[in-house]
Coordinates of C-alpha atoms in Angstrom, one line a residue:
Chain A
M1 CA 5.0 14.8 28.9
H2 CA 6.1 15.7 25.4
I3 CA 4.2 14.5 22.4
D4 CA 5.5 15.2 19.0
W5 CA 2.3 16.2 17.4
S6 CA 4.0 17.5 14.3
S7 CA 5.7 14.2 13.6
L8 CA 2.4 12.4 14.1
L9 CA 0.7 14.7 11.6
V10 CA 3.5 14.1 9.1
V11 CA 3.2 10.3 9.6
A12 CA -0.5 10.5 9.0
V13 CA -0.3 12.6 5.9
V14 CA 2.7 10.9 4.3
S15 CA 1.4 7.3 5.0
A16 CA -2.1 8.2 3.7
A17 CA -0.7 9.8 0.6
V18 CA 1.7 6.9 -0.2
A19 CA -0.7 4.2 0.5
L20 CA -3.5 5.7 -1.5
T21 CA -1.2 6.6 -4.4
V22 CA 0.2 3.0 -4.6
V23 CA -3.3 1.4 -4.5
V24 CA -4.7 3.8 -7.1
L25 CA -1.7 3.3 -9.4
V26 CA -2.0 -0.5 -9.1
A27 CA -5.8 -0.2 -9.7
F28 CA -5.3 1.9 -12.8
A29 CA -2.6 -0.6 -14.0
I30 CA -5.1 -3.4 -13.6
V31 CA -7.8 -1.5 -15.5
G32 CA -5.2 -0.8 -18.3
L33 CA -4.2 -4.5 -18.4
S34 CA -7.8 -5.5 -18.5
G35 CA -7.9 -4.2 -22.1
R36 CA -5.7 -7.1 -23.1
A37 CA -7.8 -9.7 -21.4
P38 CA -10.6 -11.5 -23.3
H39 CA -14.0 -10.3 -22.4
P40 CA -16.5 -13.1 -22.5
G41 CA -18.9 -10.8 -20.7
G42 CA -20.4 -11.0 -17.3
D43 CA -17.9 -13.5 -15.9
G44 CA -17.9 -12.1 -12.4
E45 CA -19.2 -9.7 -9.9
H46 CA -16.7 -7.0 -10.8
T47 CA -16.6 -7.5 -14.5
S48 CA -18.5 -5.3 -16.9
S49 CA -20.0 -6.9 -20.0
T50 CA -19.1 -3.9 -22.0
A51 CA -16.0 -3.4 -24.0
P52 CA -12.9 -2.0 -22.3
A53 CA -12.7 1.7 -21.9
V54 CA -9.3 1.9 -23.6
S55 CA -7.5 0.1 -26.4
P56 CA -5.1 -2.7 -25.5
A57 CA -2.1 -0.6 -26.6
V58 CA -3.1 2.4 -24.6
G59 CA -4.1 0.3 -21.6
T60 CA -0.8 -1.5 -21.6
T61 CA 1.1 1.8 -21.8
V62 CA -0.9 3.3 -18.9
A63 CA -0.3 0.1 -16.9
L64 CA 3.4 0.1 -17.5
L65 CA 3.6 3.8 -16.4
C66 CA 1.6 3.1 -13.3
L67 CA 3.7 0.1 -12.4
L68 CA 6.9 2.0 -13.0
A69 CA 5.7 4.7 -10.6
C70 CA 4.9 1.9 -8.0
V71 CA 8.4 0.4 -8.5
L72 CA 9.9 3.8 -7.7
I73 CA 7.8 4.3 -4.6
V74 CA 8.6 0.8 -3.4
G75 CA 12.2 1.4 -4.1
Y76 CA 12.2 4.5 -2.1
G77 CA 10.5 2.6 0.7
L78 CA 13.4 0.1 0.7
Y79 CA 15.8 3.0 0.7
V80 CA 14.1 4.4 3.7
L81 CA 14.3 1.0 5.4
V82 CA 18.0 0.5 4.7
V83 CA 19.4 4.0 5.3
Chain B
M1 CA 24.4 -15.7 41.2
D2 CA 27.5 -15.2 39.1
V3 CA 27.2 -12.3 36.7
S4 CA 28.3 -14.3 33.7
V5 CA 25.7 -17.0 34.4
I6 CA 22.8 -14.6 34.7
V7 CA 23.9 -12.8 31.6
V8 CA 23.9 -16.1 29.7
V9 CA 20.4 -16.8 31.1
V10 CA 19.2 -13.4 30.1
V11 CA 20.6 -13.8 26.5
I12 CA 18.9 -17.1 26.1
T13 CA 15.6 -15.7 27.5
A14 CA 15.9 -12.7 25.2
L15 CA 16.3 -15.0 22.2
I16 CA 13.3 -17.0 23.4
F17 CA 11.3 -13.8 23.5
D18 CA 12.5 -13.0 20.0
F19 CA 11.3 -16.3 18.8
T20 CA 7.8 -15.7 20.3
N21 CA 7.9 -12.2 18.8
G22 CA 8.5 -13.8 15.4
F23 CA 5.6 -16.4 15.4
H24 CA 3.3 -13.9 17.2
D25 CA 3.8 -11.3 14.5
T26 CA 3.9 -13.5 11.4
A27 CA 0.2 -12.6 10.9
N28 CA 1.1 -8.9 10.6
A29 CA 2.7 -9.4 7.2
M30 CA 1.1 -12.6 5.9
A31 CA -2.4 -13.1 7.3
T32 CA -4.3 -11.4 4.5
S33 CA -2.0 -12.8 1.8
I34 CA -2.7 -16.3 3.1
A35 CA -6.4 -15.7 3.4
T36 CA -6.7 -14.5 -0.2
G37 CA -4.5 -17.2 -1.6
A38 CA -1.8 -14.8 -2.8
W39 CA 0.7 -17.0 -0.9
H40 CA 0.5 -20.6 0.0
P41 CA 0.7 -20.7 3.8
R42 CA 4.0 -22.5 4.0
V43 CA 5.6 -20.4 1.3
A44 CA 4.3 -17.2 3.1
V45 CA 5.9 -18.0 6.4
A46 CA 9.2 -19.1 4.6
V47 CA 9.3 -15.8 2.8
A48 CA 8.5 -13.9 5.9
G49 CA 11.2 -15.7 7.8
V50 CA 13.9 -15.0 5.3
L51 CA 12.9 -11.3 5.0
N52 CA 12.8 -11.0 8.8
L53 CA 16.4 -12.4 8.9
A54 CA 17.5 -10.0 6.2
G55 CA 15.8 -7.1 8.0
A56 CA 17.8 -7.8 11.1
F57 CA 21.0 -6.9 9.3
L58 CA 19.7 -3.7 7.8
S59 CA 20.2 -1.5 10.8
V60 CA 22.2 -1.7 14.1
Q61 CA 21.1 1.5 15.7
V62 CA 20.7 -0.1 19.1
A63 CA 20.6 3.2 20.9
K64 CA 16.9 3.3 20.2
T65 CA 16.1 0.1 22.1
I66 CA 12.7 -0.7 23.2
S67 CA 13.6 0.1 26.8
S68 CA 15.2 3.4 26.1
G69 CA 13.6 6.1 28.1
I70 CA 10.9 3.8 29.5
V71 CA 12.8 2.7 32.6
S72 CA 15.9 4.0 34.3
E73 CA 18.7 1.8 32.8
T74 CA 21.2 2.7 35.5
R75 CA 19.0 1.3 38.2
I76 CA 18.3 -2.1 36.9
T77 CA 20.3 -5.3 36.7
P78 CA 20.3 -8.3 34.3
V79 CA 18.1 -10.1 36.8
V80 CA 15.4 -7.4 36.4
I81 CA 15.7 -7.6 32.6
F82 CA 15.3 -11.4 32.9
A83 CA 12.1 -11.0 34.9
G84 CA 10.7 -8.5 32.4
L85 CA 11.4 -10.9 29.6
V86 CA 9.6 -13.7 31.4
G87 CA 6.5 -11.5 31.8
A88 CA 6.6 -10.6 28.1
I89 CA 7.1 -14.2 26.9
L90 CA 4.3 -15.6 29.0
W91 CA 1.9 -12.9 27.8
N92 CA 2.9 -13.5 24.2
L93 CA 2.1 -17.2 24.7
V94 CA -1.2 -16.5 26.3
T95 CA -2.4 -14.2 23.6
W96 CA -1.1 -16.6 20.9
L97 CA -3.1 -19.4 22.5
L98 CA -6.2 -17.2 22.4
G99 CA -5.3 -16.1 18.8
M100 CA -5.2 -12.5 19.8
P101 CA -2.8 -10.2 17.8
S102 CA -1.5 -8.2 20.7
S103 CA 1.7 -6.1 20.6
S104 CA 4.9 -8.0 21.5
S105 CA 6.6 -4.6 22.0
H106 CA 3.9 -3.6 24.6
A107 CA 4.3 -7.0 26.3
L108 CA 8.1 -6.4 26.6
I109 CA 7.7 -2.8 27.8
G110 CA 5.0 -4.0 30.3
G111 CA 7.3 -6.8 31.6
L112 CA 10.2 -4.4 32.0
I113 CA 8.0 -1.8 33.8
G114 CA 6.6 -4.3 36.3
A115 CA 10.0 -5.9 36.9
T116 CA 11.7 -2.5 37.4
W117 CA 9.0 -1.1 39.6
V118 CA 9.4 -4.0 42.1
A119 CA 13.2 -4.0 42.0
A120 CA 13.9 -0.3 41.9
G121 CA 10.7 1.5 42.8
S122 CA 8.2 3.4 40.8
S123 CA 10.6 6.4 40.4
A124 CA 12.7 4.2 38.1
V125 CA 9.8 4.0 35.6
Q126 CA 9.3 7.0 33.3
F127 CA 5.5 7.1 33.2
S128 CA 5.4 10.2 31.0
A129 CA 7.4 8.3 28.4
V130 CA 5.1 5.3 28.7
L131 CA 2.1 7.6 27.9
G132 CA 3.8 9.3 25.0
K133 CA 5.6 6.3 23.5
V134 CA 3.1 3.5 24.2
V135 CA -0.4 4.6 25.3
L136 CA -1.0 7.4 22.8
P137 CA 0.4 5.5 19.8
A138 CA -1.7 2.5 20.8
V139 CA -4.8 4.6 20.5
I140 CA -3.8 6.5 17.3
S141 CA -2.1 3.8 15.2
P142 CA -5.1 1.4 14.5
V143 CA -7.4 4.4 13.9
L144 CA -5.0 6.0 11.4
A145 CA -4.3 2.7 9.6
G146 CA -8.0 1.8 9.6
I147 CA -9.1 5.1 8.0
V148 CA -6.4 5.0 5.3
A149 CA -7.1 1.3 4.5
L150 CA -10.8 2.0 4.3
A151 CA -10.2 4.8 1.8
A152 CA -7.7 2.7 -0.2
T153 CA -10.1 -0.3 -0.4
Y154 CA -12.9 1.9 -1.5
L155 CA -10.8 3.4 -4.3
A156 CA -9.5 0.0 -5.3
Y157 CA -13.0 -1.4 -5.8
R158 CA -14.2 1.8 -7.4
I159 CA -11.4 2.0 -10.0
T160 CA -11.4 -1.7 -10.9
A161 CA -15.2 -2.0 -11.0
R162 CA -15.0 -2.4 -14.8
A163 CA -11.8 -4.4 -14.9
A164 CA -11.7 -8.1 -15.9
R165 CA -12.2 -10.1 -12.8
G166 CA -9.3 -12.5 -13.4
T167 CA -6.9 -9.7 -14.2
A168 CA -8.0 -7.8 -11.0
E169 CA -7.6 -10.8 -8.7
C170 CA -4.2 -11.8 -10.2
G171 CA -3.0 -8.2 -10.2
F172 CA -3.9 -7.5 -6.6
Q173 CA -2.5 -10.9 -5.4
L174 CA 0.8 -10.1 -7.1
G175 CA 0.7 -6.7 -5.4
Q176 CA 0.0 -8.5 -2.1
K177 CA 3.2 -10.5 -2.5
V178 CA 5.2 -7.3 -2.8
S179 CA 3.4 -5.4 0.0
S180 CA 3.5 -8.3 2.5
S181 CA 7.2 -8.7 1.8
M182 CA 7.8 -5.1 2.6
I183 CA 6.0 -5.5 5.9
A184 CA 8.1 -8.6 6.7
L185 CA 11.3 -6.8 6.0
A186 CA 10.3 -3.8 8.1
H187 CA 9.3 -6.1 10.9
G188 CA 12.7 -7.9 10.9
T189 CA 14.4 -4.5 11.1
N190 CA 12.3 -3.1 13.9
D191 CA 11.6 -6.1 16.1
A192 CA 14.9 -7.9 15.9
Q193 CA 16.5 -4.6 16.8
K194 CA 14.6 -4.6 20.1
T195 CA 16.0 -8.0 21.2
M196 CA 19.5 -6.9 20.0
G197 CA 19.1 -3.8 22.2
V198 CA 18.0 -5.9 25.2
I199 CA 20.9 -8.3 24.9
T200 CA 23.4 -5.4 24.3
L201 CA 22.0 -3.6 27.4
T202 CA 22.4 -6.8 29.4
L203 CA 26.0 -7.3 28.3
V204 CA 26.7 -3.7 29.2
T205 CA 25.1 -3.9 32.7
G206 CA 27.0 -7.2 33.2
G207 CA 30.3 -5.5 32.5
L208 CA 31.0 -7.7 29.4
L209 CA 30.7 -4.8 27.0
A210 CA 31.8 -1.2 27.2
P211 CA 29.0 1.3 27.6
G212 CA 28.0 2.8 24.3
S213 CA 29.0 -0.3 22.3
G214 CA 27.0 -1.5 19.4
P215 CA 25.8 -5.1 19.2
P216 CA 28.5 -7.7 18.4
F217 CA 27.9 -9.7 15.2
W218 CA 26.9 -12.8 17.1
V219 CA 24.1 -10.8 18.8
V220 CA 22.8 -9.5 15.4
L221 CA 23.0 -13.0 13.9
S222 CA 21.4 -14.8 16.8
A223 CA 18.6 -12.2 17.1
G224 CA 17.9 -12.4 13.4
L225 CA 17.9 -16.2 13.4
A226 CA 15.6 -16.4 16.4
I227 CA 13.0 -14.0 15.0
A228 CA 13.3 -15.7 11.5
L229 CA 12.8 -19.1 13.0
G230 CA 9.8 -17.9 15.0
T231 CA 8.3 -16.3 12.0
Y232 CA 8.8 -19.5 10.0
M233 CA 7.0 -21.6 12.7
G234 CA 4.0 -19.4 11.9
G235 CA 1.6 -18.2 14.6
W236 CA -1.2 -19.9 12.8
R237 CA -3.8 -19.1 15.4
I238 CA -3.3 -15.4 15.0
I239 CA -3.0 -15.7 11.2
R240 CA -6.4 -17.3 11.3
T241 CA -7.9 -14.6 13.4
L242 CA -6.5 -11.7 11.4
G243 CA -7.1 -13.4 8.0
R244 CA -10.4 -15.1 8.4
R245 CA -12.2 -13.9 11.5
V246 CA -12.2 -10.2 11.0
S247 CA -13.9 -10.2 7.5
D248 CA -14.0 -12.2 4.3
I249 CA -10.9 -10.6 2.9
Q250 CA -10.5 -10.4 -0.9
P251 CA -7.3 -9.6 -2.8
Q252 CA -8.3 -5.9 -3.3
Q253 CA -8.8 -5.6 0.5
G254 CA -5.6 -7.5 1.3
F255 CA -3.5 -5.3 -1.0
A256 CA -5.0 -2.1 0.4
A257 CA -4.5 -3.3 4.0
E258 CA -0.9 -4.4 3.4
S259 CA 0.0 -1.3 1.4
T260 CA -1.4 0.9 4.2
S261 CA 0.4 -1.0 6.9
A262 CA 3.7 -0.8 5.0
A263 CA 3.3 2.9 4.4
V264 CA 2.4 3.7 8.0
I265 CA 5.2 1.5 9.5
L266 CA 7.9 2.9 7.2
A267 CA 6.7 6.5 7.6
S268 CA 6.5 6.3 11.4
S269 CA 9.9 4.5 11.6
H270 CA 11.6 7.1 9.3
L271 CA 10.0 10.1 11.1
G272 CA 10.7 8.8 14.6
F273 CA 7.1 8.3 15.8
P274 CA 6.9 4.9 17.5
L275 CA 3.8 2.8 16.4
S276 CA 3.0 -0.8 17.1
T277 CA 3.4 -2.9 14.0
T278 CA 0.7 -5.3 15.2
Q279 CA -1.8 -2.5 15.9
V280 CA -1.1 -0.9 12.5
C281 CA -1.7 -4.1 10.6
T282 CA -4.8 -5.0 12.6
G283 CA -6.3 -1.6 12.1
S284 CA -5.6 -1.9 8.4
V285 CA -7.4 -5.2 8.1
F286 CA -10.5 -3.8 9.9
G287 CA -10.4 -0.7 7.7
A288 CA -10.1 -2.8 4.5
G289 CA -13.0 -4.9 5.7
A290 CA -15.1 -1.9 6.3
G291 CA -14.0 -0.4 2.9
R292 CA -16.0 -3.0 1.1
R293 CA -19.0 -3.1 3.4
L294 CA -19.2 -2.1 7.0
A295 CA -21.5 -5.0 7.9
S296 CA -19.0 -7.5 6.5
V297 CA -16.7 -6.8 9.5
R298 CA -17.0 -8.7 12.7
W299 CA -17.0 -5.8 15.1
S300 CA -17.2 -8.1 18.1
M301 CA -13.7 -9.3 17.2
A302 CA -12.6 -5.7 17.2
G303 CA -13.8 -5.3 20.7
R304 CA -12.0 -8.4 21.9
M305 CA -8.8 -7.2 20.3
A306 CA -9.1 -3.8 21.8
L307 CA -9.5 -5.4 25.2
A308 CA -6.4 -7.5 24.6
W309 CA -4.5 -4.4 23.6
A310 CA -5.6 -2.6 26.7
I311 CA -4.6 -5.3 29.1
T312 CA -1.4 -6.3 27.4
L313 CA 0.9 -3.8 29.2
P314 CA -0.6 -4.2 32.7
A315 CA -0.9 -7.9 32.4
A316 CA 2.7 -8.3 31.3
A317 CA 3.7 -5.9 34.0
V318 CA 2.0 -8.0 36.7
V319 CA 3.8 -11.1 35.5
G320 CA 7.1 -9.2 35.2
A321 CA 6.7 -7.8 38.7
A322 CA 6.0 -11.2 40.2
A323 CA 9.0 -12.7 38.4
S324 CA 11.1 -9.8 39.5
W325 CA 10.1 -10.1 43.1
L326 CA 11.1 -13.8 43.1
A327 CA 14.2 -13.5 41.0
T328 CA 15.7 -10.7 43.1
R329 CA 15.5 -12.9 46.2
G330 CA 18.6 -14.7 45.1
P331 CA 19.8 -17.5 42.8
V332 CA 17.1 -19.9 44.1
G333 CA 14.4 -17.3 43.2
T334 CA 15.9 -16.9 39.7
I335 CA 15.9 -20.6 39.2
I336 CA 12.3 -20.8 40.4
V337 CA 11.3 -18.1 37.9
A338 CA 13.1 -20.0 35.1
V339 CA 11.6 -23.4 36.0
G340 CA 8.1 -21.9 36.7
G341 CA 8.1 -19.9 33.4
S342 CA 9.2 -22.9 31.4
A343 CA 6.5 -25.0 33.0
I344 CA 3.7 -22.5 32.3
G345 CA 5.0 -22.1 28.7
G346 CA 5.0 -25.9 28.3
G347 CA 1.5 -26.0 29.7
I348 CA 0.3 -23.4 27.2
Y349 CA 1.9 -25.3 24.4
A350 CA 0.2 -28.5 25.6
A351 CA -3.2 -26.7 25.7
S352 CA -2.7 -25.5 22.1
R353 CA -2.3 -29.1 21.0
R354 CA -5.9 -29.9 21.9
N355 CA -7.0 -27.7 19.0
P356 CA -4.0 -27.5 16.7
V357 CA -4.0 -24.8 14.0
N358 CA -1.4 -25.2 11.2
A359 CA -0.7 -24.5 7.6
L360 CA -3.2 -27.1 6.5
N361 CA -6.3 -25.8 8.4
V362 CA -5.5 -22.2 8.9
N363 CA -8.1 -21.0 6.4
D364 CA -10.8 -23.5 7.6
V365 CA -13.0 -21.0 9.3
P366 CA -16.6 -20.2 8.4
A367 CA -16.4 -16.8 6.7
P368 CA -18.6 -13.9 7.9
P369 CA -22.0 -13.5 6.2
P370 CA -21.7 -12.9 2.5
S371 CA -21.8 -9.2 1.6
V372 CA -22.5 -6.9 -1.3
P373 CA -19.6 -7.2 -3.7
T374 CA -18.3 -3.6 -3.8
A375 CA -18.6 -0.4 -2.0
A376 CA -18.8 1.4 -5.3

């Protein structure tokens, strides 16, 4: 029986890296965009009543960069699917 | 039985399997998106159906069919393939009735193994390939996906702990729409290919297509339409199980689970390591559930699913073997298998009508006990 352990290891490493990267990028984009949202304070279980950590302008820029990176990763995923 | 007649019967049976594959696996892409409200149920299955159809046209590398290397293709006939398909269809229907997300690919492989064993002997089955291509990935894929999804969920909650709740929910739901669409597209590419491969193999063994030929356009179109239609019908029972009975899935978890599934499926497809789409997606959902809080996951459901996965291949093999034994007796035996299979399928559908699950009530399940909001 031949088991391609090297392929399996690569699948594990690549999929973990891509999935974690995408989730982290989207999460940071959401944090960035939160700077633009009104903060009534304590409106939910995951909401801090404190002011946002970054200014709206900086947050939006960070969010756009993160989302751009996500678009590139998803685009590469589509390329892998098609080719 | 006339070769052209049995070929037509096999093609129709393969398309029926493709249809069951579609509605059986709708949950893979859309269960968590429906559970979190990212997609309306009807919109979700429509999107998944269209993307499955589009995915069917993305690749025609039928050399890598599901049966390749599993059974000796030179020692089987269209009748054996027919019997294997009957075994796979019936097992898919049984697990659908029970709401269990088992692997359609494993059902097909099991059906073919059982049918081939009876018709051509055990030497026609490549057991080492079964171990390497089916058993090992079946153990590894849910564990790998589960660990990655757990870490991704933990990070998603940790990073967005200070984010505005509305922005977080909206953002992750939007992300879910993209990630679930990627899974649906990948599913159409992978699973429609399997049916195309089976039909092409049948046409070759029936002498209607030259060896080494690719699938004719009508095969690609019909396989794509069958899996798309099946997907659109929505396997609501399995969607309910995966979306509502594993854990109380929130958008953060849904996005983490779907992103993990998409990454694992695409990486394994691209690098040539065969993994079950169903088991990857199910492992991701459990991992995402555990990533928020271990106790929020219904581990008894995990046990039931593991049992279903373990018996999928042998159960489909037994049905396939019985069908093969009957079908290879002659035309009457083949007709008995067709009529008997249709009757059992009809009976399973009738049983499902006693407790119908559809787009309107798919989310009407008591959620698991409330849990601590974040892992962070």
